């Protein structure tokens, strides 16, 4: 049919599914995949210079050039055309080119962020846009193409999708994914729940939920003068704690993430110094008192690296609670926000089950948690909390009332025993 460039043109013009299949096979090579991710992270999509050079090289001509002229022409174009051996255009690595790319994204209202991979591959760059909406959103294509589908959870939520033409569209989200991500030039990370919607609605890879009262400023272009709590105001998706916070040592002004770093892959051995701050910001409500109060002694009330962080005044009973216990012989250690929904508590429990490889035994319709104020509380005084779908949410308010009245003063605040009904 012709040489490789002709085949490439035909595949891209009319056989995109086959091109996708070939690229998936091609990107199995770890080195090629890494180079491709670096290229995408440093360059804008659809570079006109490359496309025009490509079209000029292969455009049919009635008067074919002489071999010597053709060689010169190909030599000039070869500087801009992807190398046939690795399929990559090698961009300039100068600081100016990277800054120009970031400026172009910022002028379009976009920002490049990086999804933290849970294996040995590099962080995955995606384009994002901050919008004054309640939920973080992610396109379904990104979830499927970046192998994120394994982390999906089932939800039933109405989300507002910001439209590129203005306004918002209400969509029903049935799945979501919890992701750890970071900004360019930053190695501190954020943990958020992204609700999966059609990629055709977004105009970028992900939508970041932001506080509509703040000006949108991207740390890739300007010094970050606002703390994460000031930029984002989200409802809490609870993270799993594998280390007892009572025994952890944290600097008072820069809280560290409470995962034991030696349990993470090598490329995840990083400083997670604002994750706790994000979780505390997720609990803030617009209707709460606005008087700023600093709580430097609370783990989840850490300070920003750049500026002091104002917090809404809270009752002593508010904040993350830490639950310990046993499921058969498996120790339970999770944290949750009692102010969040009951389903949020279950998602924290299910994530812990996956991490401890107990997800195969996870059947919420047959599961009951017996909550105690401490390990020594008599069994007949324990609180019965059913995890059944629907029932958990209906009874969650009463459960929270019992929890707040019986919780211990120090972590772990509660003790739980899992009971699984015979199936």
Coordinates of N, CA and C in Angstrom, one line a residue, residues 21-200:
X21 N -5.4 0.8 18.5 CA -4.9 -0.5 18.9 C -3.4 -0.7 18.7
X22 N -2.9 -0.1 17.6 CA -1.4 -0.2 17.4 C -0.6 0.6 18.4
X23 N -1.2 1.8 18.7 CA -0.5 2.6 19.7 C -0.5 2.0 21.1
X24 N -1.6 1.3 21.5 CA -1.6 0.6 22.8 C -0.5 -0.5 22.8
X25 N -0.3 -1.2 21.8 CA 0.7 -2.2 21.7 C 2.1 -1.6 21.8
X26 N 2.2 -0.4 21.0 CA 3.5 0.2 20.9 C 4.0 0.8 22.3
X27 N 3.0 1.3 23.1 CA 3.3 2.0 24.3 C 3.5 1.0 25.5
X28 N 3.5 -0.3 25.2 CA 3.8 -1.3 26.2 C 5.3 -1.2 26.6
X29 N 6.1 -0.7 25.7 CA 7.5 -0.5 26.0 C 7.6 0.6 27.0
X30 N 8.2 0.3 28.2 CA 8.3 1.3 29.2 C 9.0 2.6 28.9
X31 N 10.1 2.4 28.2 CA 10.9 3.6 27.8 C 10.2 4.5 26.8
X32 N 9.5 3.8 25.8 CA 8.7 4.6 24.9 C 7.6 5.3 25.6
X33 N 6.9 4.6 26.5 CA 5.8 5.2 27.3 C 6.3 6.4 28.1
X34 N 7.4 6.3 28.7 CA 7.9 7.4 29.5 C 8.3 8.6 28.6
X35 N 8.9 8.4 27.5 CA 9.2 9.4 26.6 C 8.0 10.1 26.0
X36 N 7.0 9.3 25.8 CA 5.7 9.9 25.3 C 5.1 10.7 26.3
X37 N 5.0 10.3 27.6 CA 4.4 11.1 28.6 C 5.2 12.4 28.8
X38 N 6.5 12.3 28.7 CA 7.3 13.6 28.9 C 7.0 14.5 27.7
X39 N 6.9 14.0 26.5 CA 6.5 14.8 25.4 C 5.2 15.5 25.5
X40 N 4.2 14.7 26.0 CA 2.8 15.3 26.1 C 2.9 16.3 27.2
X41 N 3.6 16.1 28.3 CA 3.7 17.1 29.4 C 4.4 18.4 29.0
X42 N 5.2 18.4 28.0 CA 6.0 19.6 27.6 C 5.5 20.3 26.4
X43 N 4.5 19.7 25.7 CA 4.0 20.3 24.4 C 2.5 20.3 24.4
X44 N 2.0 21.4 23.7 CA 0.6 21.5 23.4 C 0.2 20.5 22.4
X45 N -1.1 20.1 22.4 CA -1.5 19.1 21.3 C -1.6 19.8 20.0
X46 N -1.6 19.0 18.9 CA -1.8 19.4 17.5 C -0.9 20.6 17.2
X47 N 0.4 20.4 17.3 CA 1.4 21.4 16.8 C 1.3 21.7 15.3
X48 N 0.9 22.9 15.0 CA 0.7 23.2 13.6 C 2.0 23.1 12.8
X49 N 3.1 23.4 13.4 CA 4.4 23.4 12.7 C 4.7 21.9 12.3
X50 N 4.4 21.0 13.1 CA 4.7 19.6 12.8 C 3.7 19.1 11.7
X51 N 2.4 19.4 11.9 CA 1.4 19.0 11.0 C 1.6 19.5 9.6
X52 N 1.9 20.9 9.5 CA 2.2 21.5 8.2 C 3.4 20.9 7.5
X53 N 4.4 20.6 8.3 CA 5.6 20.0 7.7 C 5.3 18.6 7.2
X54 N 4.5 17.9 8.0 CA 4.1 16.5 7.6 C 3.3 16.5 6.4
X55 N 2.4 17.4 6.3 CA 1.5 17.5 5.1 C 2.3 18.0 3.9
X56 N 3.3 18.9 4.1 CA 4.1 19.4 3.0 C 5.0 18.3 2.4
X57 N 5.5 17.4 3.3 CA 6.4 16.4 2.9 C 5.6 15.4 2.0
X58 N 4.3 15.1 2.4 CA 3.6 14.0 1.7 C 2.5 14.5 0.8
X59 N 2.4 15.8 0.5 CA 1.4 16.3 -0.4 C 1.7 15.9 -1.8
X60 N 0.7 15.4 -2.5 CA 1.0 15.0 -3.9 C 1.4 16.2 -4.8
X61 N 2.3 15.9 -5.7 CA 2.7 17.0 -6.6 C 2.8 16.5 -8.0
X62 N 2.3 17.4 -8.9 CA 2.4 16.9 -10.3 C 3.8 16.9 -10.9
X63 N 4.6 17.8 -10.4 CA 6.0 17.9 -10.8 C 6.9 17.4 -9.7
X64 N 7.3 16.1 -9.8 CA 8.1 15.5 -8.8 C 9.5 16.1 -8.7
X65 N 10.0 16.4 -7.6 CA 11.3 17.0 -7.5 C 12.4 16.0 -7.8
X66 N 13.6 16.5 -8.2 CA 14.7 15.6 -8.5 C 15.1 15.0 -7.1
X67 N 15.8 13.8 -7.3 CA 16.2 13.1 -6.1 C 17.1 14.0 -5.1
X68 N 18.0 14.8 -5.7 CA 18.8 15.7 -4.9 C 18.0 16.7 -4.1
X69 N 17.0 17.3 -4.8 CA 16.1 18.3 -4.2 C 15.3 17.6 -3.1
X70 N 14.8 16.4 -3.4 CA 14.0 15.7 -2.4 C 14.8 15.4 -1.2
X71 N 16.0 15.0 -1.4 CA 16.9 14.7 -0.2 C 17.1 15.9 0.7
X72 N 17.3 17.1 0.0 CA 17.4 18.3 0.8 C 16.1 18.7 1.6
X73 N 15.0 18.5 0.8 CA 13.7 18.8 1.5 C 13.5 17.9 2.7
X74 N 13.7 16.6 2.5 CA 13.5 15.7 3.6 C 14.5 15.9 4.8
X75 N 15.7 16.4 4.4 CA 16.6 16.7 5.5 C 16.1 17.9 6.3
X76 N 15.5 18.9 5.7 CA 15.0 20.0 6.4 C 13.8 19.6 7.3
X77 N 12.9 18.8 6.7 CA 11.7 18.4 7.4 C 12.0 17.4 8.5
X78 N 13.0 16.6 8.4 CA 13.3 15.6 9.3 C 13.6 16.2 10.7
X79 N 14.0 17.5 10.8 CA 14.2 18.1 12.1 C 12.9 18.3 12.9
X80 N 11.8 18.4 12.1 CA 10.5 18.6 12.8 C 9.6 17.4 12.8
X81 N 9.9 16.4 12.1 CA 9.0 15.2 12.0 C 9.4 14.2 13.0
X82 N 8.5 13.5 13.6 CA 8.8 12.4 14.6 C 9.7 11.4 14.0
X83 N 10.7 11.0 14.7 CA 11.6 9.9 14.3 C 10.8 8.6 14.0
X84 N 11.1 8.0 12.9 CA 10.3 6.8 12.6 C 10.6 5.6 13.5
X85 N 11.8 5.7 14.2 CA 12.1 4.6 15.1 C 11.4 4.7 16.4
X86 N 11.2 5.9 16.9 CA 10.5 5.9 18.2 C 9.2 6.7 18.2
X87 N 8.9 7.3 17.1 CA 7.6 7.9 17.0 C 7.4 9.2 17.8
X88 N 8.5 9.8 18.2 CA 8.5 11.0 19.1 C 9.1 12.2 18.5
X89 N 8.4 13.3 18.6 CA 9.0 14.6 18.2 C 9.8 15.1 19.5
X90 N 11.0 15.4 19.3 CA 11.8 15.8 20.5 C 11.8 17.3 20.6
X91 N 11.1 17.8 21.6 CA 10.9 19.2 21.8 C 12.1 19.8 22.5
X92 N 12.2 21.1 22.5 CA 13.2 21.8 23.2 C 13.0 21.7 24.7
X93 N 14.1 21.4 25.4 CA 13.9 21.2 26.8 C 14.3 22.5 27.6
X94 N 14.4 23.6 26.9 CA 14.8 24.8 27.5 C 13.7 25.3 28.4
X95 N 14.0 26.1 29.4 CA 13.0 26.6 30.3 C 12.1 27.5 29.6
X96 N 12.5 28.2 28.6 CA 11.6 29.1 27.8 C 10.5 28.4 27.1
X97 N 10.8 27.2 26.5 CA 9.8 26.5 25.8 C 8.8 25.9 26.8
X98 N 9.2 25.4 27.9 CA 8.3 24.9 28.9 C 7.4 26.0 29.5
X99 N 8.0 27.2 29.8 CA 7.2 28.3 30.3 C 6.2 28.8 29.2
X100 N 6.6 28.8 28.0 CA 5.7 29.2 26.9 C 4.5 28.3 26.8
X101 N 4.8 27.0 27.0 CA 3.7 26.0 26.9 C 2.7 26.2 28.1
X102 N 3.3 26.5 29.3 CA 2.4 26.7 30.5 C 1.7 28.0 30.3
X103 N 2.3 29.1 29.7 CA 1.6 30.3 29.5 C 0.4 30.1 28.5
X104 N 0.6 29.3 27.5 CA -0.4 29.1 26.5 C -1.6 28.4 27.1
X105 N -1.3 27.4 28.0 CA -2.4 26.7 28.7 C -3.1 27.7 29.6
X106 N -2.4 28.5 30.4 CA -3.0 29.5 31.3 C -3.8 30.5 30.6
X107 N -3.4 30.9 29.4 CA -4.2 31.9 28.7 C -5.5 31.3 28.2
X108 N -5.5 30.0 28.1 CA -6.8 29.3 27.7 C -7.6 28.8 28.9
X109 N -7.1 29.2 30.1 CA -7.9 28.9 31.3 C -7.6 27.4 31.7
X110 N -6.5 26.9 31.2 CA -6.2 25.5 31.5 C -4.9 25.4 32.4
X111 N -4.7 24.3 33.0 CA -3.5 24.0 33.8 C -3.2 22.5 33.6
X112 N -1.9 22.2 33.5 CA -1.5 20.8 33.4 C -1.1 20.3 34.8
X113 N -1.8 19.2 35.2 CA -1.5 18.6 36.4 C -1.1 17.1 36.2
X114 N -0.6 16.4 37.2 CA -0.1 15.1 37.0 C -0.8 14.1 38.0
X115 N -1.3 13.0 37.4 CA -1.9 12.0 38.2 C -0.8 11.1 38.7
X116 N -0.8 10.8 40.0 CA 0.3 10.0 40.6 C 0.0 8.5 40.3
X117 N 0.9 7.9 39.7 CA 0.8 6.4 39.3 C 1.1 5.6 40.5
X118 N 0.4 4.5 40.7 CA 0.6 3.5 41.8 C 1.6 2.4 41.4
X119 N 2.3 2.6 40.3 CA 3.3 1.6 40.0 C 4.6 2.3 39.6
X120 N 5.4 1.7 38.8 CA 6.8 2.2 38.6 C 6.8 3.2 37.5
X121 N 5.7 3.5 36.7 CA 5.7 4.4 35.6 C 5.7 5.8 36.1
X122 N 6.0 6.8 35.2 CA 6.0 8.2 35.6 C 4.6 8.7 35.8
X123 N 4.5 9.9 36.5 CA 3.2 10.5 36.7 C 2.6 10.8 35.4
X124 N 1.3 10.8 35.3 CA 0.6 10.9 34.1 C 0.0 12.4 33.9
X125 N 0.5 13.1 32.9 CA 0.0 14.5 32.8 C -1.4 14.5 32.1
X126 N -2.2 15.4 32.7 CA -3.5 15.7 32.1 C -3.8 17.2 32.1
X127 N -4.7 17.6 31.3 CA -5.1 19.0 31.3 C -6.3 19.2 32.2
X128 N -6.3 20.3 32.9 CA -7.4 20.6 33.9 C -7.9 22.0 33.8
X129 N -9.0 22.2 34.3 CA -9.6 23.6 34.4 C -10.3 23.7 35.7
X130 N -10.1 24.8 36.4 CA -10.7 25.0 37.7 C -12.1 25.7 37.5
X131 N -13.1 25.2 38.1 CA -14.5 25.7 37.9 C -15.2 25.8 39.2
X132 N -16.1 26.8 39.4 CA -16.9 26.9 40.6 C -18.0 25.9 40.7
X133 N -17.6 24.6 40.8 CA -18.6 23.5 40.9 C -18.3 22.7 42.2
X134 N -19.3 22.0 42.6 CA -19.2 21.2 43.9 C -18.2 20.0 43.8
X135 N -18.2 19.4 42.6 CA -17.5 18.1 42.4 C -16.4 18.2 41.5
X136 N -15.3 17.5 41.7 CA -14.2 17.3 40.7 C -14.8 16.3 39.7
X137 N -14.4 16.5 38.4 CA -14.9 15.7 37.3 C -13.7 15.2 36.5
X138 N -13.9 14.0 35.8 CA -12.9 13.5 34.9 C -13.6 12.8 33.8
X139 N -13.1 12.9 32.6 CA -13.7 12.4 31.4 C -13.5 10.8 31.4
X140 N -14.5 10.2 30.8 CA -14.5 8.7 30.8 C -13.3 8.2 29.9
X141 N -12.9 8.9 28.9 CA -11.8 8.5 28.0 C -10.5 8.5 28.8
X142 N -10.3 9.5 29.7 CA -9.1 9.5 30.5 C -9.0 8.3 31.4
X143 N -10.1 8.0 32.0 CA -10.2 6.8 32.9 C -9.8 5.6 32.2
X144 N -10.4 5.4 31.0 CA -10.2 4.1 30.3 C -8.7 4.1 29.7
X145 N -8.3 5.2 29.1 CA -7.0 5.2 28.4 C -5.8 5.3 29.4
X146 N -6.0 5.8 30.6 CA -4.9 5.8 31.5 C -5.0 4.7 32.6
X147 N -5.8 3.7 32.3 CA -5.8 2.5 33.1 C -6.2 2.8 34.6
X148 N -7.2 3.7 34.7 CA -7.7 4.1 36.0 C -9.0 3.4 36.4
X149 N -9.5 2.6 35.4 CA -10.8 1.9 35.7 C -10.8 1.0 36.8
X150 N -9.7 0.4 37.2 CA -9.6 -0.5 38.3 C -9.9 0.1 39.6
X151 N -9.8 1.4 39.7 CA -10.0 2.1 40.9 C -11.4 2.7 41.0
X152 N -12.3 2.4 40.1 CA -13.6 3.0 40.1 C -14.5 2.5 41.3
X153 N -15.3 3.4 41.7 CA -16.3 3.0 42.8 C -17.7 3.4 42.3
X154 N -18.7 2.8 42.8 CA -20.1 3.0 42.4 C -20.6 4.1 43.2
X155 N -21.2 5.1 42.5 CA -21.9 6.3 43.2 C -23.2 6.5 42.6
X156 N -24.0 7.3 43.2 CA -25.3 7.8 42.7 C -25.4 9.3 43.0
X157 N -24.9 10.1 42.1 CA -24.8 11.5 42.5 C -25.1 12.4 41.3
X158 N -25.8 13.5 41.5 CA -26.1 14.5 40.5 C -24.9 15.5 40.5
X159 N -24.3 15.7 39.4 CA -23.1 16.7 39.4 C -23.4 17.7 38.3
X160 N -22.9 18.9 38.6 CA -23.0 20.0 37.6 C -21.8 20.1 36.7
X161 N -22.0 19.9 35.4 CA -20.8 20.0 34.5 C -20.8 21.4 33.9
X162 N -19.7 22.1 34.0 CA -19.5 23.4 33.4 C -19.4 23.3 31.9
X163 N -20.2 24.0 31.2 CA -20.1 24.0 29.7 C -19.2 25.0 29.2
X164 N -18.5 24.7 28.1 CA -17.6 25.6 27.4 C -18.3 26.9 26.9
X165 N -19.6 26.7 26.6 CA -20.4 27.8 26.1 C -20.9 28.7 27.2
X166 N -20.7 28.3 28.5 CA -21.2 29.0 29.6 C -22.3 28.2 30.3
X167 N -22.5 28.5 31.6 CA -23.6 27.8 32.3 C -23.1 26.4 32.7
X168 N -24.1 25.6 33.2 CA -23.8 24.3 33.7 C -24.9 23.3 33.3
X169 N -24.5 22.1 33.2 CA -25.5 21.0 32.9 C -25.5 20.0 34.0
X170 N -26.6 19.6 34.4 CA -26.7 18.6 35.5 C -26.7 17.2 34.8
X171 N -25.8 16.4 35.4 CA -25.6 15.0 34.9 C -25.6 14.1 36.0
X172 N -26.1 12.8 35.8 CA -26.0 11.8 36.8 C -24.8 11.0 36.7
X173 N -24.0 11.0 37.8 CA -22.7 10.2 37.8 C -23.0 8.9 38.5
X174 N -22.6 7.8 37.9 CA -22.8 6.5 38.5 C -21.5 5.9 39.0
X175 N -20.4 6.5 38.5 CA -19.0 5.9 39.0 C -18.1 7.1 39.3
X176 N -17.1 6.9 40.1 CA -16.2 7.9 40.5 C -14.8 7.2 40.7
X177 N -13.8 7.9 40.8 CA -12.5 7.4 41.1 C -11.7 8.3 42.0
X178 N -11.1 7.7 43.0 CA -10.3 8.5 43.9 C -8.8 8.6 43.4
X179 N -8.3 9.8 43.2 CA -7.0 10.0 42.6 C -6.1 10.9 43.4
X180 N -4.8 10.6 43.4 CA -3.8 11.4 44.0 C -3.2 12.2 42.9
X181 N -3.0 13.5 43.0 CA -2.5 14.3 41.9 C -1.6 15.4 42.4
X182 N -0.8 16.0 41.6 CA 0.0 17.2 42.0 C 0.1 18.2 40.8
X183 N 0.5 19.3 41.1 CA 0.7 20.4 40.1 C 2.1 20.4 39.6
X184 N 2.3 21.0 38.5 CA 3.6 21.1 37.8 C 4.6 21.9 38.8
X185 N 5.8 21.4 38.9 CA 6.8 21.9 39.7 C 6.5 21.7 41.2
X186 N 5.5 20.9 41.5 CA 5.2 20.7 42.9 C 5.3 19.2 43.2
X187 N 5.7 18.8 44.3 CA 5.8 17.4 44.7 C 4.9 17.1 45.9
X188 N 4.2 18.1 46.4 CA 3.1 17.9 47.4 C 1.9 17.4 46.6
X189 N 1.1 16.6 47.2 CA 0.0 16.0 46.5 C -1.4 16.3 47.1
X190 N -2.4 16.1 46.3 CA -3.8 16.3 46.7 C -4.5 15.0 46.4
X191 N -5.5 14.7 47.3 CA -6.3 13.5 47.1 C -7.8 13.9 46.9
X192 N -8.4 13.6 45.8 CA -9.8 14.0 45.6 C -10.6 12.9 44.9
X193 N -11.9 12.9 45.0 CA -12.8 12.0 44.3 C -13.2 12.7 43.0
X194 N -13.0 12.1 41.9 CA -13.3 12.6 40.6 C -14.5 11.8 40.1
X195 N -15.6 12.5 39.8 CA -16.8 11.8 39.3 C -16.7 11.7 37.7
X196 N -17.0 10.5 37.2 CA -16.7 10.2 35.8 C -17.9 10.7 35.0
X197 N -17.7 11.5 34.0 CA -18.7 11.9 33.0 C -18.2 11.8 31.6
X198 N -19.0 12.0 30.6 CA -18.6 11.9 29.2 C -17.5 13.0 28.9
X199 N -16.4 12.5 28.3 CA -15.3 13.4 28.0 C -15.8 14.5 27.0
X200 N -16.8 14.3 26.2 CA -17.3 15.2 25.3 C -17.8 16.5 25.9

